[in-house]
XYZ file of C-alpha atoms in Angstrom:
602
model
C 180.141 -106.117 -159.656
C 183.853 -104.599 -160.445
C 185.934 -107.376 -161.111
C 190.252 -108.276 -161.252
C 192.196 -111.207 -162.636
C 194.095 -111.659 -159.220
C 196.765 -114.301 -157.824
C 195.687 -116.384 -154.962
C 198.297 -114.334 -153.129
C 196.844 -110.938 -154.121
C 193.612 -112.170 -153.373
C 194.340 -112.799 -150.157
C 196.475 -108.928 -149.108
C 192.869 -107.240 -150.846
C 190.411 -109.304 -148.347
C 192.500 -109.200 -145.566
C 193.136 -104.884 -146.415
C 189.027 -104.669 -147.365
C 188.077 -107.098 -143.390
C 190.387 -104.664 -141.931
C 193.168 -106.277 -141.011
C 195.272 -103.387 -139.984
C 199.000 -105.366 -139.119
C 201.084 -107.812 -140.942
C 203.974 -109.294 -140.333
C 206.192 -112.105 -142.118
C 209.289 -113.491 -143.321
C 209.513 -114.299 -146.926
C 208.633 -117.398 -147.900
C 207.769 -119.003 -151.708
C 204.601 -119.325 -152.859
C 203.616 -117.562 -149.462
C 206.123 -113.817 -149.998
C 203.501 -111.716 -152.596
C 200.690 -111.870 -149.939
C 202.403 -108.872 -147.353
C 203.888 -107.516 -150.636
C 200.447 -106.431 -151.582
C 199.453 -105.531 -148.005
C 202.171 -103.245 -147.441
C 201.039 -100.854 -150.240
C 197.574 -100.438 -149.459
C 197.179 -96.392 -146.880
C 196.566 -97.119 -143.329
C 198.892 -100.158 -142.088
C 200.893 -101.865 -141.241
C 202.868 -104.736 -142.077
C 206.854 -105.470 -142.013
C 209.546 -108.738 -142.450
C 210.543 -109.967 -138.983
C 213.844 -111.582 -138.524
C 211.990 -115.514 -139.045
C 208.205 -116.619 -138.837
C 208.346 -117.642 -135.129
C 209.351 -113.996 -134.426
C 206.199 -112.684 -136.843
C 203.741 -115.214 -135.134
C 205.144 -113.829 -131.596
C 204.212 -109.776 -133.457
C 201.275 -110.808 -135.182
C 200.128 -111.871 -131.451
C 200.805 -109.281 -129.595
C 199.083 -107.136 -132.250
C 195.440 -109.460 -131.752
C 196.052 -109.472 -127.886
C 194.814 -105.044 -128.096
C 191.377 -106.511 -130.293
C 193.188 -105.512 -133.822
C 192.686 -107.510 -137.312
C 196.029 -109.117 -137.728
C 197.702 -111.249 -140.688
C 201.002 -113.737 -139.933
C 202.245 -115.369 -143.921
C 204.887 -118.131 -143.575
C 205.087 -120.943 -146.243
C 204.792 -125.168 -144.986
C 208.678 -125.154 -143.451
C 208.352 -121.769 -142.159
C 204.956 -122.953 -139.955
C 207.626 -125.375 -138.104
C 209.337 -123.079 -136.794
C 206.649 -120.935 -135.437
C 204.849 -123.734 -134.018
C 205.617 -123.715 -130.795
C 204.437 -119.500 -130.121
C 201.254 -121.612 -132.145
C 200.789 -124.234 -130.043
C 200.618 -122.518 -127.336
C 198.566 -119.834 -129.051
C 195.723 -122.185 -129.362
C 195.174 -122.855 -125.031
C 195.383 -119.140 -124.612
C 193.216 -117.289 -127.654
C 193.278 -114.151 -128.843
C 190.249 -111.248 -128.845
C 191.315 -109.845 -131.764
C 190.290 -111.353 -134.639
C 194.060 -114.184 -135.972
C 194.350 -115.155 -139.188
C 197.768 -117.189 -139.783
C 198.136 -117.479 -144.698
C 200.477 -120.555 -144.527
C 201.138 -121.952 -148.015
C 201.952 -124.914 -148.762
C 204.522 -126.268 -151.632
C 203.904 -129.764 -153.564
C 205.594 -130.525 -155.952
C 208.909 -128.550 -153.721
C 209.241 -125.673 -156.538
C 211.250 -124.422 -154.020
C 210.923 -126.448 -150.750
C 213.668 -128.587 -149.233
C 209.958 -130.566 -148.440
C 206.905 -131.615 -149.908
C 205.071 -131.737 -146.372
C 201.080 -131.003 -145.708
C 200.507 -128.757 -143.229
C 196.043 -129.820 -143.117
C 198.075 -131.525 -139.516
C 198.476 -127.856 -137.978
C 195.245 -127.624 -137.480
C 194.442 -131.249 -136.036
C 197.457 -130.853 -133.570
C 196.718 -126.954 -132.038
C 192.859 -127.617 -133.065
C 192.375 -124.655 -134.830
C 189.762 -123.425 -137.374
C 191.984 -124.407 -140.703
C 189.910 -123.151 -144.265
C 190.727 -123.989 -147.908
C 190.167 -121.752 -150.894
C 190.483 -122.775 -154.674
C 191.184 -120.291 -157.112
C 191.291 -116.510 -156.232
C 187.860 -115.279 -155.227
C 188.131 -117.793 -152.323
C 191.114 -117.141 -151.611
C 189.414 -113.587 -150.430
C 186.097 -114.493 -149.140
C 187.068 -117.098 -146.616
C 190.039 -114.230 -144.975
C 186.724 -112.543 -143.670
C 185.664 -115.810 -142.725
C 188.405 -116.351 -140.899
C 188.639 -113.122 -138.572
C 185.009 -113.759 -137.892
C 185.804 -116.859 -136.837
C 188.507 -116.282 -134.756
C 187.166 -114.005 -133.059
C 183.704 -115.618 -132.191
C 185.866 -118.604 -131.263
C 188.683 -116.779 -129.316
C 191.274 -118.820 -131.553
C 193.655 -118.334 -134.643
C 192.212 -118.825 -138.028
C 195.103 -121.128 -140.395
C 194.691 -120.520 -144.235
C 195.480 -123.003 -145.941
C 197.335 -122.496 -149.531
C 199.378 -124.221 -151.957
C 201.516 -122.891 -154.823
C 198.916 -122.843 -157.774
C 196.369 -121.076 -155.753
C 198.969 -118.739 -154.250
C 199.902 -117.692 -158.037
C 197.301 -119.171 -160.277
C 195.206 -116.498 -161.168
C 191.023 -116.040 -162.044
C 188.396 -113.978 -161.782
C 187.695 -112.001 -158.350
C 185.320 -109.442 -156.812
C 186.551 -106.614 -155.715
C 184.545 -104.343 -153.943
C 184.218 -104.096 -150.849
C 181.381 -106.384 -148.700
C 179.722 -104.306 -146.331
C 178.506 -107.399 -144.757
C 181.793 -107.418 -143.330
C 181.480 -106.538 -139.654
C 185.031 -104.969 -138.447
C 185.065 -104.298 -134.461
C 186.076 -102.110 -132.402
C 189.580 -102.963 -130.459
C 189.422 -102.228 -127.402
C 192.967 -101.801 -126.348
C 194.972 -104.337 -124.037
C 192.978 -106.104 -121.158
C 195.144 -107.742 -118.151
C 193.758 -111.518 -118.577
C 196.362 -113.674 -116.122
C 194.598 -117.011 -116.327
C 194.238 -116.447 -120.026
C 197.200 -114.576 -120.805
C 200.070 -116.079 -118.730
C 200.991 -119.815 -119.715
C 202.459 -121.341 -116.265
C 201.437 -124.891 -116.098
C 198.292 -123.716 -113.331
C 196.564 -121.552 -115.601
C 197.311 -124.294 -119.065
C 195.433 -126.867 -116.915
C 192.480 -123.950 -117.034
C 192.623 -124.153 -120.770
C 192.599 -127.055 -121.860
C 189.006 -127.983 -121.227
C 188.216 -124.852 -123.035
C 189.776 -126.040 -126.405
C 188.177 -129.362 -126.539
C 184.571 -127.642 -125.702
C 185.744 -125.214 -128.505
C 186.733 -128.469 -130.744
C 183.624 -129.573 -130.445
C 181.643 -125.901 -131.209
C 183.623 -125.402 -134.176
C 182.214 -128.927 -135.620
C 178.297 -127.449 -135.481
C 180.383 -124.808 -137.469
C 181.746 -126.595 -140.493
C 178.177 -128.537 -140.765
C 176.461 -125.097 -141.520
C 179.446 -123.271 -143.394
C 178.905 -122.210 -147.011
C 182.378 -123.142 -147.700
C 181.155 -127.085 -147.082
C 178.714 -127.723 -150.089
C 177.577 -131.158 -152.339
C 177.133 -130.919 -155.687
C 174.763 -133.253 -157.162
C 174.890 -134.811 -160.501
C 175.665 -138.579 -161.842
C 175.701 -141.477 -157.890
C 177.788 -143.702 -159.392
C 180.483 -142.258 -158.664
C 181.203 -139.269 -155.854
C 184.240 -137.481 -154.438
C 184.943 -135.713 -151.601
C 187.997 -132.915 -152.981
C 188.961 -129.988 -151.548
C 191.865 -127.358 -152.256
C 193.338 -127.005 -156.075
C 192.005 -131.088 -156.127
C 188.404 -129.690 -156.638
C 189.537 -127.997 -160.159
C 191.197 -131.328 -161.243
C 188.338 -133.682 -160.296
C 185.619 -130.740 -161.672
C 187.613 -130.528 -165.018
C 187.992 -134.412 -165.278
C 184.853 -136.164 -164.502
C 182.005 -132.853 -164.735
C 179.255 -135.442 -164.628
C 180.062 -136.626 -160.796
C 178.933 -135.903 -157.284
C 181.331 -133.824 -155.518
C 181.710 -132.817 -152.151
C 183.699 -130.069 -151.744
C 185.103 -129.636 -148.453
C 186.641 -125.659 -147.663
C 186.481 -126.045 -144.453
C 188.522 -128.450 -143.288
C 189.814 -128.263 -139.580
C 186.893 -130.176 -138.584
C 185.599 -132.270 -140.815
C 182.527 -132.163 -141.762
C 181.177 -135.461 -140.401
C 177.326 -134.981 -141.472
C 177.527 -134.031 -144.341
C 180.168 -136.193 -145.315
C 177.605 -139.470 -143.703
C 174.930 -138.459 -145.960
C 176.959 -137.717 -149.307
C 178.518 -141.274 -148.740
C 175.020 -142.563 -147.944
C 174.331 -141.571 -151.920
C 176.448 -142.724 -153.930
C 177.815 -145.869 -155.484
C 181.513 -144.691 -155.429
C 183.665 -142.546 -152.595
C 186.304 -140.974 -153.865
C 188.527 -138.585 -151.639
C 191.041 -136.962 -154.408
C 193.638 -134.776 -152.735
C 197.102 -133.256 -152.679
C 199.992 -135.199 -151.095
C 198.688 -136.946 -146.885
C 195.977 -139.269 -147.335
C 194.396 -136.258 -144.369
C 190.463 -136.291 -144.935
C 190.283 -140.017 -146.707
C 191.598 -141.516 -143.102
C 189.483 -139.757 -141.716
C 186.697 -140.740 -142.872
C 187.374 -144.188 -142.451
C 187.997 -144.128 -138.971
C 184.416 -142.890 -139.531
C 183.284 -146.160 -140.835
C 182.344 -145.776 -144.370
C 184.010 -147.423 -148.052
C 186.274 -145.063 -149.657
C 189.185 -144.359 -152.385
C 191.773 -142.130 -152.579
C 195.949 -143.036 -152.752
C 195.549 -145.939 -153.842
C 194.443 -144.584 -157.029
C 196.574 -140.699 -156.450
C 199.917 -140.958 -155.552
C 201.085 -138.802 -151.832
C 203.770 -138.073 -153.958
C 204.435 -134.383 -155.657
C 201.677 -132.022 -157.100
C 198.235 -133.304 -158.509
C 196.962 -132.305 -161.976
C 194.136 -132.253 -164.908
C 196.419 -135.750 -166.203
C 197.211 -137.142 -162.712
C 193.537 -137.093 -161.252
C 192.526 -138.364 -164.601
C 195.083 -141.585 -164.646
C 193.911 -142.413 -160.970
C 190.574 -142.696 -162.171
C 191.447 -144.397 -165.583
C 192.983 -147.080 -163.071
C 190.743 -147.093 -160.643
C 188.304 -148.027 -163.992
C 185.907 -145.361 -163.439
C 186.850 -143.760 -166.333
C 185.303 -145.650 -169.858
C 188.562 -144.126 -172.146
C 192.251 -144.788 -172.345
C 194.334 -142.163 -171.977
C 196.078 -140.435 -174.459
C 199.432 -141.746 -175.274
C 201.806 -139.610 -173.330
C 203.389 -136.078 -175.461
C 207.220 -136.456 -177.066
C 209.356 -134.612 -175.097
C 211.565 -132.373 -177.771
C 214.867 -133.812 -178.842
C 217.223 -133.620 -176.037
C 214.704 -132.273 -172.844
C 215.776 -135.593 -171.965
C 218.649 -133.943 -170.508
C 218.000 -130.419 -169.636
C 220.644 -128.047 -168.015
C 220.585 -127.262 -164.910
C 219.674 -124.421 -162.926
C 223.193 -122.248 -162.036
C 223.957 -119.660 -160.438
C 222.857 -116.037 -162.030
C 225.750 -114.535 -164.589
C 227.447 -112.801 -161.793
C 226.600 -113.868 -159.288
C 229.004 -113.311 -155.799
C 228.085 -116.479 -154.773
C 229.895 -118.127 -157.420
C 233.921 -117.262 -156.344
C 232.748 -118.787 -153.393
C 232.074 -121.559 -154.230
C 234.426 -122.095 -157.073
C 237.333 -121.352 -153.850
C 235.487 -123.763 -150.907
C 235.883 -126.353 -154.236
C 239.009 -125.714 -154.936
C 239.798 -126.270 -150.648
C 238.448 -129.889 -150.862
C 236.689 -128.939 -147.455
C 233.478 -130.295 -145.707
C 230.576 -127.519 -146.179
C 227.711 -127.082 -144.580
C 225.493 -125.004 -146.456
C 222.103 -123.196 -146.077
C 218.838 -122.795 -147.794
C 219.589 -119.897 -150.091
C 220.714 -119.224 -154.223
C 223.820 -120.541 -153.002
C 222.291 -123.769 -153.150
C 222.435 -124.580 -156.606
C 226.701 -124.518 -155.868
C 226.074 -128.356 -155.153
C 224.958 -128.690 -158.890
C 228.042 -129.598 -161.101
C 230.177 -127.641 -162.307
C 231.037 -126.143 -158.980
C 229.811 -129.146 -156.637
C 230.783 -127.588 -153.287
C 228.215 -127.823 -150.889
C 227.211 -131.164 -148.718
C 224.733 -130.171 -146.835
C 221.208 -128.049 -146.896
C 218.707 -128.595 -144.368
C 216.715 -125.880 -142.626
C 217.242 -122.434 -142.179
C 220.366 -121.371 -139.793
C 221.806 -125.589 -139.580
C 224.130 -124.673 -141.617
C 226.283 -123.509 -138.510
C 225.296 -125.913 -136.140
C 225.728 -128.297 -137.746
C 229.355 -128.058 -138.823
C 229.510 -127.284 -135.478
C 228.640 -131.264 -134.989
C 230.651 -132.245 -137.162
C 234.185 -131.053 -135.993
C 233.016 -131.906 -132.438
C 231.896 -135.083 -133.754
C 235.425 -135.833 -135.505
C 237.683 -134.518 -132.506
C 235.679 -136.615 -130.134
C 236.041 -139.238 -131.831
C 239.517 -138.886 -133.231
C 239.006 -138.742 -136.996
C 241.480 -138.735 -139.000
C 240.554 -136.930 -142.131
C 242.238 -133.303 -142.697
C 239.026 -131.908 -144.716
C 238.360 -128.324 -143.297
C 234.902 -128.025 -141.902
C 232.857 -124.527 -143.232
C 229.679 -122.975 -142.710
C 228.154 -121.560 -145.526
C 225.150 -119.006 -144.579
C 222.964 -115.140 -146.544
C 222.632 -112.906 -144.658
C 219.017 -112.826 -143.938
C 219.185 -116.767 -143.144
C 221.987 -115.173 -140.873
C 219.574 -113.031 -138.884
C 216.514 -115.361 -139.874
C 218.194 -118.480 -136.980
C 222.077 -118.327 -137.752
C 222.745 -116.327 -134.259
C 221.929 -118.712 -132.496
C 223.894 -121.753 -134.348
C 227.292 -118.868 -133.626
C 226.640 -117.609 -130.750
C 226.431 -122.223 -129.891
C 229.332 -122.357 -131.232
C 231.084 -119.728 -129.264
C 229.742 -120.666 -125.818
C 230.952 -124.566 -126.418
C 234.492 -123.229 -127.672
C 233.813 -124.600 -131.176
C 236.733 -124.567 -134.205
C 234.210 -123.794 -136.864
C 234.373 -121.428 -140.122
C 232.081 -119.947 -141.128
C 231.010 -117.691 -144.481
C 228.150 -115.052 -143.931
C 227.266 -114.556 -148.398
C 226.073 -110.699 -147.726
C 224.433 -109.796 -150.825
C 222.688 -106.747 -149.594
C 218.484 -108.530 -149.864
C 216.673 -111.487 -149.849
C 217.477 -112.842 -152.498
C 215.820 -115.845 -153.531
C 212.099 -114.749 -152.453
C 212.003 -112.397 -154.502
C 214.753 -109.194 -153.855
C 212.422 -108.588 -150.186
C 214.764 -106.319 -147.318
C 216.162 -107.312 -144.426
C 217.966 -106.431 -141.080
C 220.602 -105.731 -142.846
C 219.563 -103.485 -145.263
C 218.520 -100.542 -143.858
C 214.965 -100.343 -145.547
C 211.847 -101.645 -144.670
C 209.076 -103.964 -145.515
C 206.863 -100.438 -146.393
C 210.544 -99.113 -147.882
C 210.900 -96.985 -144.140
C 214.946 -96.441 -142.899
C 216.095 -98.004 -140.344
C 218.774 -99.583 -138.974
C 221.710 -101.291 -141.130
C 222.935 -103.945 -138.748
C 226.504 -104.097 -139.494
C 227.139 -108.990 -139.291
C 231.233 -107.537 -138.614
C 230.199 -106.080 -135.310
C 227.660 -108.076 -134.581
C 229.242 -111.298 -134.662
C 231.685 -109.427 -132.272
C 229.244 -108.640 -129.899
C 228.464 -112.061 -129.460
C 232.265 -112.806 -128.881
C 233.954 -113.346 -132.233
C 238.049 -112.329 -132.299
C 238.398 -113.050 -135.974
C 235.942 -111.522 -137.907
C 236.227 -109.690 -141.348
C 234.888 -108.596 -144.828
C 236.738 -110.214 -148.406
C 235.596 -110.072 -151.891
C 234.555 -112.868 -153.997
C 235.463 -111.862 -156.823
C 238.761 -111.398 -155.303
C 240.083 -115.476 -156.559
C 243.109 -115.326 -155.457
C 241.712 -112.900 -152.120
C 239.681 -115.348 -151.180
C 241.321 -118.664 -151.294
C 244.126 -117.349 -149.351
C 241.589 -116.154 -145.952
C 239.566 -119.511 -146.652
C 242.806 -121.319 -145.614
C 243.975 -118.746 -143.273
C 241.076 -120.021 -140.967
C 241.323 -123.092 -141.512
C 244.895 -122.916 -139.882
C 242.757 -121.204 -136.592
C 241.984 -122.260 -134.380
C 238.408 -121.453 -132.542
C 235.021 -119.699 -134.118
C 235.875 -117.320 -137.230
C 233.937 -115.301 -139.922
C 234.243 -114.376 -143.111
C 231.259 -112.285 -144.763
C 231.475 -111.992 -148.204
C 230.102 -108.255 -149.416
C 228.695 -108.496 -153.151
C 225.820 -106.865 -153.981
C 223.423 -109.382 -155.766
C 223.708 -108.905 -158.961
C 219.994 -108.416 -159.222
C 219.918 -105.227 -157.755
C 221.688 -103.149 -160.339
C 222.474 -102.610 -164.334
C 224.896 -104.815 -166.291
C 228.019 -102.465 -166.833
C 228.710 -102.554 -170.720
C 232.232 -101.552 -170.421
C 232.798 -104.418 -168.322
C 231.627 -106.874 -170.314
C 234.703 -110.187 -171.475
C 234.849 -111.235 -174.400
C 237.470 -114.599 -175.835
C 240.645 -113.770 -177.481
C 241.014 -116.410 -180.246
C 243.490 -116.874 -180.806
C 244.832 -117.049 -177.740
C 242.472 -119.961 -176.273
C 243.289 -123.074 -176.210
C 240.008 -124.729 -175.218
C 241.088 -126.178 -172.155
C 237.593 -125.387 -169.868
C 238.702 -124.502 -167.238
C 236.357 -121.077 -167.564
C 233.595 -123.840 -168.064
C 233.642 -124.634 -164.358
C 232.582 -121.839 -162.697
C 229.228 -122.665 -164.300
C 228.651 -119.314 -165.750
C 225.657 -119.567 -167.218
C 227.356 -116.945 -170.001
C 230.225 -119.360 -170.514
C 229.331 -122.119 -172.914
C 231.720 -123.356 -176.478
C 231.687 -121.716 -179.330
C 233.670 -122.807 -182.524
C 235.800 -126.007 -182.729
C 239.749 -124.925 -183.103
C 241.792 -126.252 -185.583
C 244.310 -128.509 -184.307
C 246.788 -130.036 -187.601
C 247.791 -132.335 -185.459
C 244.981 -134.354 -184.791
C 244.861 -134.339 -181.238
C 241.312 -135.003 -179.120
C 239.084 -131.616 -180.339
C 238.837 -128.412 -178.483
C 236.545 -125.481 -178.896
C 237.021 -121.522 -178.053
C 235.060 -120.364 -174.996
C 232.821 -117.756 -175.851
C 231.263 -115.341 -173.116
C 227.593 -113.946 -174.664
C 228.070 -109.819 -173.917
C 224.056 -110.214 -173.571
C 224.082 -111.503 -169.736
C 228.897 -110.970 -169.165
C 228.456 -108.893 -165.947
C 231.986 -108.784 -165.945
C 232.354 -110.158 -162.691
C 236.187 -110.524 -163.413
C 236.065 -114.453 -162.194
C 237.204 -116.592 -165.532
C 239.454 -113.674 -166.416
C 241.219 -114.957 -163.420
C 241.619 -118.269 -163.853
C 242.608 -118.479 -167.567
C 246.163 -118.943 -167.434
C 246.359 -118.075 -171.110
C 245.538 -114.779 -170.329
C 242.756 -114.998 -173.204
C 240.028 -113.096 -171.388
C 239.802 -109.612 -171.253
C 237.719 -106.951 -171.425
C 235.593 -106.418 -174.553
C 237.408 -102.657 -176.449
C 234.676 -99.865 -176.642
């Protein structure tokens, strides 16, 4: 058998291709993004970035309604956006296999919350599979599609960050046993696909019948297995937690659950009957533990293992030590390296086009509702120029609500209200928010930051870039023309590298009564190479160490040597610009009142 080292995301993409998936749709979101990026490279498939996850799932549903095997992917908060079609899809079902991959992010490595999406499977009453490694991730794709077709339902494949991004050995040969049905095309079935109340009432009992049938299937699933060893301690676990349990308690009996909805209750009861102490080790919520308690079984879990953050071998070991299972003391915590208590915070890239805008907004002392994107980093020192971040598209709606509330309650606050949103996020869910502002006669200053790419998730295409996921040329949506079509009468582009012009534009919009849109248009710095002719340098003879340039938060700028001072004043240091990382955006040169920064001599 041929083997390769693949990440979980790469394994899912390969599994989908080998299982006969022909259509895939998603919106990029860490940690799920690489699934579609890899799937799109295979021959004979169609893959697309949709404007948002709701649209992506609806595209996938339409595909599966024709009998074609289909893939949908999203990160955990993305499934929230797609929950509306999902809940009714559970009623209608689909003739073609539909696998929904949801990547949770315990530890919030790149997310605004760490919700546990296992509850979506129980909520919608659809089967759920959870891989523990890349090999299982690949194998579960085919099984998920099989379950989908056998039970007329979408299947949820729940991943987590560690499974998505960790690499493992995977057998990459195609499985000859996979039976790919021949798509028969769309067949009209009004009572199945048109969910008016009368028809929905007919479908709901079928959902409950399906759940009962799936309860029998999970008892025989090959992904649920008991590994008998010492029965003094029995551990029920799933997903990446299984790997940690096996590492920390290699001699314990383990019930590994790979099909986690419905849970294999008979198998759980049989396992519990033969062990002296029963534990559940799972990340985040006590999803499995609570179900076992409902069964009336004595079980231990979240008393020893946290509901916060992701698990690790150390965290699992600490939990079992607290429970008195481990016979030894844990090793002392590793010593921190000097200075590690106050690490340098993450910053916008050197040359990032967002920096100039947020520096100007800080000067404005405005109320700034921000959105999800790289620019959220502007909340950190020294920029500290945003006041809220909630979810995709919320910046405009929240700014509208703030402005309306201040006017209605006659709150004496002269701070202007701005909404800051990226181009991809605007296409995702900002358009409807702006439409609400226009329709309801709002007075909000909206700034769309067009950096020509979906930057935060790694540089994916979007409706404004002119290319699809599979790099086909397409229409590039003009944001200015779009917002004017919505009814915005005042919309224009500005250059965020022109500080004076940006600040002037912001002040002008504050004086305008009504909704307005500014579009900052500069490409993400990661899209082009550094221009060595544009690198800036500090003239130490002119620098007075005022630290004004440091207020930009540019990682290329730091403090250098001490400035000689014969009068014994407070110590000052020269500014220093790292020529290897400077992109020559000129912002530091513009704010230096001493004219101490200029282009490096060739």
